[in-house]
CSV table of C-alpha atoms in Angstrom, one decimal:
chain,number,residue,atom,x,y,z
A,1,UNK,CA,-21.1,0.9,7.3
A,2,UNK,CA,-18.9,-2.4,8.1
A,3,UNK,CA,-16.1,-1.3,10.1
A,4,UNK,CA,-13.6,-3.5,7.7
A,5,UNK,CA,-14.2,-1.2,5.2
A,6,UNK,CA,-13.9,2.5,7.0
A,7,UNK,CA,-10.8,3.7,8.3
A,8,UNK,CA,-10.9,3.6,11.7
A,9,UNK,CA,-10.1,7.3,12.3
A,10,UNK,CA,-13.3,8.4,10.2
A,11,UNK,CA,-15.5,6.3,12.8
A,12,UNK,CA,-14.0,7.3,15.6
A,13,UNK,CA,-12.8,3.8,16.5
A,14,UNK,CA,-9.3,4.9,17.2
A,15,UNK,CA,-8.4,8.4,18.6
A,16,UNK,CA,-6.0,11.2,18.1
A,17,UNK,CA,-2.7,11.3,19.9
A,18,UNK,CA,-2.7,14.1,22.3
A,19,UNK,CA,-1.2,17.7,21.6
A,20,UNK,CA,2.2,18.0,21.8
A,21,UNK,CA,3.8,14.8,21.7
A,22,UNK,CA,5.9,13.0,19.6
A,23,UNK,CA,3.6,11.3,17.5
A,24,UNK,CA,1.1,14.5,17.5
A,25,UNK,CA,3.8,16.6,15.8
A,26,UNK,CA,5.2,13.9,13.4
A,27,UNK,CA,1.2,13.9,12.1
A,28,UNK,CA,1.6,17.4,11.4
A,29,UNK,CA,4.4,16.9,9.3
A,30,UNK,CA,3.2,14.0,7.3
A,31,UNK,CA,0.0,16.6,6.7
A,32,UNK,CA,-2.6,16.1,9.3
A,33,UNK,CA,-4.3,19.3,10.4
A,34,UNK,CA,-6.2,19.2,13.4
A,35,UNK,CA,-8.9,22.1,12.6
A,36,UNK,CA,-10.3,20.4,9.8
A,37,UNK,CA,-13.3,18.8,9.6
A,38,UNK,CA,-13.3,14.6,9.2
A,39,UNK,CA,-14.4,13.1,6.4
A,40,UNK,CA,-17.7,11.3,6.7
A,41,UNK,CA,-16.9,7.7,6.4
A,42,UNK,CA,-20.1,7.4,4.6
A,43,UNK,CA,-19.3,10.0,2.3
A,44,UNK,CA,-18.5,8.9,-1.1
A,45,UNK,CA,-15.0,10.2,-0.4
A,46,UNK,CA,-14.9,7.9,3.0
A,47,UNK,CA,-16.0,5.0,1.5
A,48,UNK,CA,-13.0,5.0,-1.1
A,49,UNK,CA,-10.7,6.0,1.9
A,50,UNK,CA,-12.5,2.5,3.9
A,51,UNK,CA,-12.3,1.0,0.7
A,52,UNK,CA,-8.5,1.5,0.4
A,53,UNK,CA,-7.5,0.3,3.6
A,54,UNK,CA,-9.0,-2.9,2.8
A,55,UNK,CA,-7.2,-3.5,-0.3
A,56,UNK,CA,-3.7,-1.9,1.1
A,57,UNK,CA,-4.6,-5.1,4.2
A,58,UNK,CA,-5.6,-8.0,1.7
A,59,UNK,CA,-2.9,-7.6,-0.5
A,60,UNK,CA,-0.3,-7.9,1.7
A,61,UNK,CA,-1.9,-10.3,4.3
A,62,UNK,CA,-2.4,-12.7,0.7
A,63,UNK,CA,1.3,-11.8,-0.3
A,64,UNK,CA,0.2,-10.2,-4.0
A,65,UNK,CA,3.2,-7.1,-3.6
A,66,UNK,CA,6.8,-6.7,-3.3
A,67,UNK,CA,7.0,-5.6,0.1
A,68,UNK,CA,3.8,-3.0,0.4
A,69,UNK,CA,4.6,-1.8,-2.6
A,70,UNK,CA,2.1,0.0,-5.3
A,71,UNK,CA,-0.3,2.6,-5.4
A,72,UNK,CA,-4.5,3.5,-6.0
A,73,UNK,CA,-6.6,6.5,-6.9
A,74,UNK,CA,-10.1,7.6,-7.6
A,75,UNK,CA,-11.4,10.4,-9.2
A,76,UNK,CA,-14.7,11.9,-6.8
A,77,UNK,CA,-18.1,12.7,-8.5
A,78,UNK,CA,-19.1,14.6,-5.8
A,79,UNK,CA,-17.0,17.1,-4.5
A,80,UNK,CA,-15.7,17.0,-0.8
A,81,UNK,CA,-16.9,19.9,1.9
A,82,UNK,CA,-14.4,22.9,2.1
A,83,UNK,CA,-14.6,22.5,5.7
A,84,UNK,CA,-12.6,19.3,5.1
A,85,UNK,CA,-9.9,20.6,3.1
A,86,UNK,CA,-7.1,23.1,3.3
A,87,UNK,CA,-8.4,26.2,2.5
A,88,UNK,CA,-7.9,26.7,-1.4
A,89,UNK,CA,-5.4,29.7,-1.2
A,90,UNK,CA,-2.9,28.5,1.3
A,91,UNK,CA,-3.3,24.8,-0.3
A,92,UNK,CA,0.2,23.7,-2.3
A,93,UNK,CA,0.5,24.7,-5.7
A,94,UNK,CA,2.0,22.1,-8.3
A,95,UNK,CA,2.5,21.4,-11.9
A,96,UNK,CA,2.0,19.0,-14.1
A,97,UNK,CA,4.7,17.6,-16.6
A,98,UNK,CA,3.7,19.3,-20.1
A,99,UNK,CA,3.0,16.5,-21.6
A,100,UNK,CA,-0.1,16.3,-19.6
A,101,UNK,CA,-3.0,18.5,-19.9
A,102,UNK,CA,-6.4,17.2,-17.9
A,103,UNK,CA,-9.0,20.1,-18.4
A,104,UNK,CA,-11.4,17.7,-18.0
A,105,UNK,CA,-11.0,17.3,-14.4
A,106,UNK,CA,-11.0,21.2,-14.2
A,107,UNK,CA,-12.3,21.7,-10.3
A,108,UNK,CA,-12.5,18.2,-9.4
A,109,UNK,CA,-11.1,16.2,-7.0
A,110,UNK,CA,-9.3,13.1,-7.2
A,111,UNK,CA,-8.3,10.9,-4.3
A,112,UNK,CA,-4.4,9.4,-4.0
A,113,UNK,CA,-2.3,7.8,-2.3
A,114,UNK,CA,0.8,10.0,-1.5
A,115,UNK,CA,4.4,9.4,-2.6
A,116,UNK,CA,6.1,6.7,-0.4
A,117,UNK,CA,2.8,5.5,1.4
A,118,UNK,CA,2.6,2.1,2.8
A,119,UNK,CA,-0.6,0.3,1.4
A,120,UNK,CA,-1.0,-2.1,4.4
A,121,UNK,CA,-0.4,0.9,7.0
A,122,UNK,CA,-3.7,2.9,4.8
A,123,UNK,CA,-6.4,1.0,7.2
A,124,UNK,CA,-4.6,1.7,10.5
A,125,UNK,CA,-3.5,5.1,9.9
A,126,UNK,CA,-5.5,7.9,9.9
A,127,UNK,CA,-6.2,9.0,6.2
A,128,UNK,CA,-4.2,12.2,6.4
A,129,UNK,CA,-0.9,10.3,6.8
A,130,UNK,CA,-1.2,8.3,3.8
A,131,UNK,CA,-3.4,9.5,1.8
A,132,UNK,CA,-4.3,13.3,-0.4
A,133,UNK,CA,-7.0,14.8,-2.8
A,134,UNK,CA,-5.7,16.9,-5.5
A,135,UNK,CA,-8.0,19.9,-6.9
A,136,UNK,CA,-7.3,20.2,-10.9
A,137,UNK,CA,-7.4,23.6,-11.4
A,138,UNK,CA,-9.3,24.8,-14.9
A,139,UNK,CA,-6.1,24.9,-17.2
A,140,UNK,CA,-5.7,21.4,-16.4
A,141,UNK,CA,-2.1,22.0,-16.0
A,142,UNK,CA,-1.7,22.9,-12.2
A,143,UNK,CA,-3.2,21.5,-9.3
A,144,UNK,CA,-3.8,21.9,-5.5
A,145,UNK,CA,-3.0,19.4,-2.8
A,146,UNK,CA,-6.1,20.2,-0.8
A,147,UNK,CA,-5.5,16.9,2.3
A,148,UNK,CA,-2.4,15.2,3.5
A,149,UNK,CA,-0.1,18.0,3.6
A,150,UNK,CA,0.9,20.8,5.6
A,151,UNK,CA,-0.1,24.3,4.1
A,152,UNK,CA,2.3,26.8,2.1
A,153,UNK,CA,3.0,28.8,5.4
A,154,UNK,CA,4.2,25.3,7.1
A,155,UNK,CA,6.2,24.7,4.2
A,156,UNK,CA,8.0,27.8,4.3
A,157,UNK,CA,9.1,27.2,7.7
A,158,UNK,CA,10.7,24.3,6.8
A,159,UNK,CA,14.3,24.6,7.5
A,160,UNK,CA,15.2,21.5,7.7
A,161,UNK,CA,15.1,20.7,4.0
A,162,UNK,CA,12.3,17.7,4.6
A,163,UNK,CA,10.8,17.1,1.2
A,164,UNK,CA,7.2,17.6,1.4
A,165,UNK,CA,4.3,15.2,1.3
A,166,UNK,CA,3.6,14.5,-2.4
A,167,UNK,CA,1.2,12.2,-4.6
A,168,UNK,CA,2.6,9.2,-5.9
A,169,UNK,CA,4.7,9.7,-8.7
A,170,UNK,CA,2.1,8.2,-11.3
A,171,UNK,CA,0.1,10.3,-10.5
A,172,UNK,CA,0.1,11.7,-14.3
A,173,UNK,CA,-1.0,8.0,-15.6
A,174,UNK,CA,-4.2,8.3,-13.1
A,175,UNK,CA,-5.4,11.6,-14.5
A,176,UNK,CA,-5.1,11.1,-18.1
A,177,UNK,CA,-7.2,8.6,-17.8
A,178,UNK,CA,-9.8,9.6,-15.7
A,179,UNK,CA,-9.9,12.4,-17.8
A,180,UNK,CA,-10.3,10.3,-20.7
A,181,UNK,CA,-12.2,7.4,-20.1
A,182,UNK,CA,-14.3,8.2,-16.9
A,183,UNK,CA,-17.7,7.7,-18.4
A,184,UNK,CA,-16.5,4.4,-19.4
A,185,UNK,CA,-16.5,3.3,-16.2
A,186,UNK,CA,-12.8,4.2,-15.1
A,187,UNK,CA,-13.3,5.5,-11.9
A,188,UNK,CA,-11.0,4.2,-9.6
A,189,UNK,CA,-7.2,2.1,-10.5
A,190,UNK,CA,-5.2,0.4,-8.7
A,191,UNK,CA,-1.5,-0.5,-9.2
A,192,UNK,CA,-0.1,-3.2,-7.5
A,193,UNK,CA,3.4,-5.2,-7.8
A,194,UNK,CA,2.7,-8.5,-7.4
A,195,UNK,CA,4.8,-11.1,-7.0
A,196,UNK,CA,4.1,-14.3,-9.3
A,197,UNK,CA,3.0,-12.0,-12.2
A,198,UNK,CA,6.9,-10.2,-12.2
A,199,UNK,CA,8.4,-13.8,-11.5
A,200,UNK,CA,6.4,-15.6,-14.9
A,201,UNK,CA,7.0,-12.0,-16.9
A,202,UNK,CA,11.0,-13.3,-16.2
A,203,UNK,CA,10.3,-16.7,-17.9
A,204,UNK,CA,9.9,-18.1,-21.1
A,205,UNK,CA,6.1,-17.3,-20.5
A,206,UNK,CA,7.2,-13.5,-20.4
A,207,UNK,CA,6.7,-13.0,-24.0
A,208,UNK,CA,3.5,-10.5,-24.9
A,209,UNK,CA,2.3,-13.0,-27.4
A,210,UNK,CA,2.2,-15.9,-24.3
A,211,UNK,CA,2.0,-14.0,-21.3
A,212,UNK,CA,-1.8,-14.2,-21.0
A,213,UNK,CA,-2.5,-17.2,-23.3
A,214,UNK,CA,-0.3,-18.9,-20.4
A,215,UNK,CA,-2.3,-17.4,-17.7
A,216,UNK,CA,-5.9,-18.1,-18.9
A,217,UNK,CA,-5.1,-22.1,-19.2
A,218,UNK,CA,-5.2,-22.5,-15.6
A,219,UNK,CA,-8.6,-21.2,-14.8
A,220,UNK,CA,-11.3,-21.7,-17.0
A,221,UNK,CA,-13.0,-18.7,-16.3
A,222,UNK,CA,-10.3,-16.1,-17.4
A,223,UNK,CA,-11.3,-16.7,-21.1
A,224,UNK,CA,-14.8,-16.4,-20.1
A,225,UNK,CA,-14.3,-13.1,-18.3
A,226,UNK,CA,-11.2,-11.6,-20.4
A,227,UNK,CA,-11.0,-12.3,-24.4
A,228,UNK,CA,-13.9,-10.0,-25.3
A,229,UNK,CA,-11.7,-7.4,-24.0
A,230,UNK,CA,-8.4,-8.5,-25.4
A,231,UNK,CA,-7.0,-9.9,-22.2
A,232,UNK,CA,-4.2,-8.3,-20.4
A,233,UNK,CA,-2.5,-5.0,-22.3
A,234,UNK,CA,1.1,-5.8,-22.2
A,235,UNK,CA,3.6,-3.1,-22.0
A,236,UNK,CA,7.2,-3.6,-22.7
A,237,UNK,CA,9.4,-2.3,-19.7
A,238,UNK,CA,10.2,1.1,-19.3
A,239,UNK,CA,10.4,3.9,-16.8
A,240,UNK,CA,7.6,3.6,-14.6
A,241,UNK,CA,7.2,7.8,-14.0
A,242,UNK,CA,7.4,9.3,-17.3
A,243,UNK,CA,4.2,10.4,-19.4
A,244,UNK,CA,5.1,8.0,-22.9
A,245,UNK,CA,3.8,5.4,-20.2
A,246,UNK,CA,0.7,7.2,-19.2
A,247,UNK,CA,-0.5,7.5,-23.1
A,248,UNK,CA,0.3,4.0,-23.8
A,249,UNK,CA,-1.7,2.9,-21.1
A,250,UNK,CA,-4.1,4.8,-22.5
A,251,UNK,CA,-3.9,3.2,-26.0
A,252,UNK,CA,-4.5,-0.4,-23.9
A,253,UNK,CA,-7.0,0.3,-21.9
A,254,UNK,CA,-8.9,1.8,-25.2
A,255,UNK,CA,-8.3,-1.1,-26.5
A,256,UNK,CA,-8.9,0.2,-30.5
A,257,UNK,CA,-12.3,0.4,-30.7
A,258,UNK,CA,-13.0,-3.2,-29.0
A,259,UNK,CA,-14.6,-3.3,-25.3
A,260,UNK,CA,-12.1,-1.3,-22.9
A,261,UNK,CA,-9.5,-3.8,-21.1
A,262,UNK,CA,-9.7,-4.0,-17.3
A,263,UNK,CA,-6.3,-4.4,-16.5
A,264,UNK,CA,-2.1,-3.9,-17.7
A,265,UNK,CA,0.7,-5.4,-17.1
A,266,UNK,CA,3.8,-3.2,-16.9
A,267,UNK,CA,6.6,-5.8,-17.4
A,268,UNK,CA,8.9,-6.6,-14.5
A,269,UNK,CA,6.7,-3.4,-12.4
A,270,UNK,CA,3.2,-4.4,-11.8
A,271,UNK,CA,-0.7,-4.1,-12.6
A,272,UNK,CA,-2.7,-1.5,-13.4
A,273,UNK,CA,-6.6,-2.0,-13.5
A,274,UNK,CA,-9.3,-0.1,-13.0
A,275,UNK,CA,-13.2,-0.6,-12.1
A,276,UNK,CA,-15.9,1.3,-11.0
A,277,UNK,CA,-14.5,1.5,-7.2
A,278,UNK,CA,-11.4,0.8,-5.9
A,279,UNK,CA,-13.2,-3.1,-5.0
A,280,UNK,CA,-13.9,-3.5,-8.1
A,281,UNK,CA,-10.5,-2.7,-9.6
A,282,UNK,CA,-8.6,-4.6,-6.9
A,283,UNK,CA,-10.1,-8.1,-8.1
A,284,UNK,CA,-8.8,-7.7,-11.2
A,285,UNK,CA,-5.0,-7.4,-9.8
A,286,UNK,CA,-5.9,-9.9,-7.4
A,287,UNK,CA,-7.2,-13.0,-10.0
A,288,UNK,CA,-4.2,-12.9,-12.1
A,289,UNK,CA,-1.8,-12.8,-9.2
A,290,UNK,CA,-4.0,-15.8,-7.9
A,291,UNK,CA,-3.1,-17.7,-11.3
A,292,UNK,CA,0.1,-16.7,-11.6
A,293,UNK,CA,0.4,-17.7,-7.7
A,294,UNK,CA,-1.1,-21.2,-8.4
A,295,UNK,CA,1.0,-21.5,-11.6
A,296,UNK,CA,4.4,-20.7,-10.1
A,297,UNK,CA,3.7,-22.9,-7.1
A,298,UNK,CA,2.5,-25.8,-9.0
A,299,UNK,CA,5.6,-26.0,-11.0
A,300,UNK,CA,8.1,-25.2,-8.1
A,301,UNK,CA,6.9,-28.5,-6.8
A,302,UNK,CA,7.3,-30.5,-9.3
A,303,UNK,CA,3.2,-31.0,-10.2
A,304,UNK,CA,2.3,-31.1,-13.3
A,305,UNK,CA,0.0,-28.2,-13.7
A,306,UNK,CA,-0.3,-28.8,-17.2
A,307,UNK,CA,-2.5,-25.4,-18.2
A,308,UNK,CA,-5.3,-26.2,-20.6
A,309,UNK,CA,-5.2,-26.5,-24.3
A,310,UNK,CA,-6.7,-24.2,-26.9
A,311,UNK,CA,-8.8,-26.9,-27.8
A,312,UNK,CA,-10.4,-27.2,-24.2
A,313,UNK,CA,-10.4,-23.5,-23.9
A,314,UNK,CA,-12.0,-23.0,-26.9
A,315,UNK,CA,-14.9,-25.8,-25.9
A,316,UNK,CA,-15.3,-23.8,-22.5
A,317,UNK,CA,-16.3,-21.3,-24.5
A,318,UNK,CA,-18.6,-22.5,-26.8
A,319,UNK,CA,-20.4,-24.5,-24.2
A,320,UNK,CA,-20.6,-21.2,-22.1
A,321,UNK,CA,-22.0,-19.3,-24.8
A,322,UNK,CA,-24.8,-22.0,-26.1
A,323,UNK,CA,-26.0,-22.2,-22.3
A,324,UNK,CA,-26.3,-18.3,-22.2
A,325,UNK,CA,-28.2,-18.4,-25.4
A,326,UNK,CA,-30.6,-21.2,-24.2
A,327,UNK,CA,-34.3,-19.9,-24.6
A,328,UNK,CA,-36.3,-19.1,-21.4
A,329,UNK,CA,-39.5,-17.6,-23.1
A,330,UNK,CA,-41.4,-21.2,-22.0
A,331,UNK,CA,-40.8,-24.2,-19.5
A,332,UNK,CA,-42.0,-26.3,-22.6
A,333,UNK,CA,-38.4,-25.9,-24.4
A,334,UNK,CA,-36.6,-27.4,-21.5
A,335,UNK,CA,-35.9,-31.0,-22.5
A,336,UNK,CA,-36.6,-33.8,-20.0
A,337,UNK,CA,-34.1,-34.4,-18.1
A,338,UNK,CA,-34.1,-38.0,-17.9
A,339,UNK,CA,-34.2,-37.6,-22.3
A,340,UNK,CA,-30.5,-38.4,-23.7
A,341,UNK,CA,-29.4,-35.7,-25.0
A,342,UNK,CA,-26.3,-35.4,-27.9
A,343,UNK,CA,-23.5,-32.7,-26.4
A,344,UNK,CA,-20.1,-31.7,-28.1
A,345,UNK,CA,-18.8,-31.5,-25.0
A,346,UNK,CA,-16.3,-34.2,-25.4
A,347,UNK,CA,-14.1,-33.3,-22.4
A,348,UNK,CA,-17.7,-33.3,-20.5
A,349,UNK,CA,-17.0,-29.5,-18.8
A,350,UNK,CA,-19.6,-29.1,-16.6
């Protein structure tokens, strides 16, 4: 595997701190247990943890979040070796809100970032300290923290009123929609809170019926990759840790009926996008925080980044579609090159 994208603790690259000191027992507390196995870094499981690290880095060396701000997840199809976990009967126990019931992910596990987490620390800490995998248990109501914390007989000891490791506090939007919409392809999110997006979601360009037609006139792909699946779902501001907002997010990324969006926008908070790996949902995040970036900055300086029209949008589109269509059954339906040839294309887009 590249060593860019595995955390450096699964390969052995970077070592443990030895027994007894300072940093060895502040790893304990954060939920590192030194009798379990490592993760494989080419496990499934591994390569999400590699894969995380990467994005926590990028995004902040690029400057996409507020601070390190925001949060990922992945639900596992394969299930991680006991060996590696706490064992099942000392793990934590924990409850859902009752507005959530996921007895779909009955016995599965699902990878998170923890509560508080730094993303860009993810690929230069050791996974443990940053990161946890929940075990749903089969009423789909409870669930087991089964890596990243200490066990219930740590806990207990705790006297000095130190709130426990936790997932993040969104937690409840990931599962529902694993649950829900996992053979669609929604196998890893990401929520970031990037920068540009929250800055044009404060301006006149904020408005849900502008907000993406705004975006997608400054790079002629967006319509190309985005309108069959209704762009970005807008949702009004609200509370990001309450379930309403897990079920609406829901309703977006579902889309009614049309092909499932790929990513939110949770006014004045952040993205939320999802993909078949965390990779994959990361670019999603990342090119409309690049537009917004190049939007913002364009207009700071006093350039005219004049976005495109409807009209030229609307031509990049129908030229993209007749070349997709073109016929490639026989060489002898390709006209000569050196033939004039009449084109629509009045704003000649290549």
């Amino acid at each position: 595997m590249d060593s860019t994208l595995a955390n450096p603790y699964l390969t052995n690259t970077l070592t443990l701190p030895p027994p007894q000191t300072y940093r060895y027992r502040s790893w304990q507390e954060r939920g590192y247990h030194p009798d379990l196995r490592p993760i494989s870094s080419d496990s499934e499981c591994g390569t999400l943890i590699g894969q995380m690290g990467w994005v926590g880095a990028h995004a902040h060396a690029h400057e996409y979040l507020w601070a390190t701000a925001g949060n990922m997840g992945a639900v596992l199809t394969e299930s991680v070796e006991d060996a590696c976990l706490i064992p099942y009967e000392v793990s934590p126990r924990y409850q859902l809100p009752p507005q959530i019931v996921v007895k779909g992910l009955a016995g599965r596990h699902v990878l998170l970032t923890k509560s508080g987490s730094r993303l860009d620390m993810i690929g230069i800490e050791h996974p443990a300290l940053n990161l946890t995998l929940i075990e749903v248990e089969p009423d789909g109501v409870h669930y087991r923290m089964r890596f990243g914390t200490p066990d219930q007989t740590a806990l207990g000891l705790n006297r000095d009123g130190v709130a426990p490791p936790a997932p993040t506090s969104e937690m409840f939007h990931y599962l529902l929609i694993f649950e829900q919409l996992e053979s669609q392809g929604f196998n890893a999110l990401v929520h970031l809170q990037p920068k540009f997006l929250n800055l044009i979601s404060r301006t006149e360009h904020g408005a849900p019926d502008r907000f993406y037609n705004f975006l997608r006139g400054y790079e002629p792909e967006t319509p190309i990759i985005y309108d069959a699946s209704s762009g970005i779902g807008f949702v009004e501001e609200r509370a990001p840790g309450i379930p309403e907002l897990s079920y609406e997010s829901l309703r977006l990324f579902q889309n009614g009926g049309s092909p499932e969006r790929y990513i939110l926008y949770w006014v004045g908070h952040g993205t939320f996008s999802r993909g078949s790996d965390l990779l994959d949902a990361y670019k999603h995040a990342e090119y409309f925080e690049a537009a917004a970036r190049m939007a913002w900055e364009a207009n700071q300086q006093t350039v005219k980044a004049q976005a495109y029209t409807e009209e030229i949008v609307s031509c990049i589109l129908r030229e993209f579609n007749a070349n997709r269509g073109v016929n490639q059954n026989s060489d002898a339906d390709f006209q000569d090159p050196d033939t004039p040839v009449h084109s629509e294309n009045v704003y000649n887009y290549p």
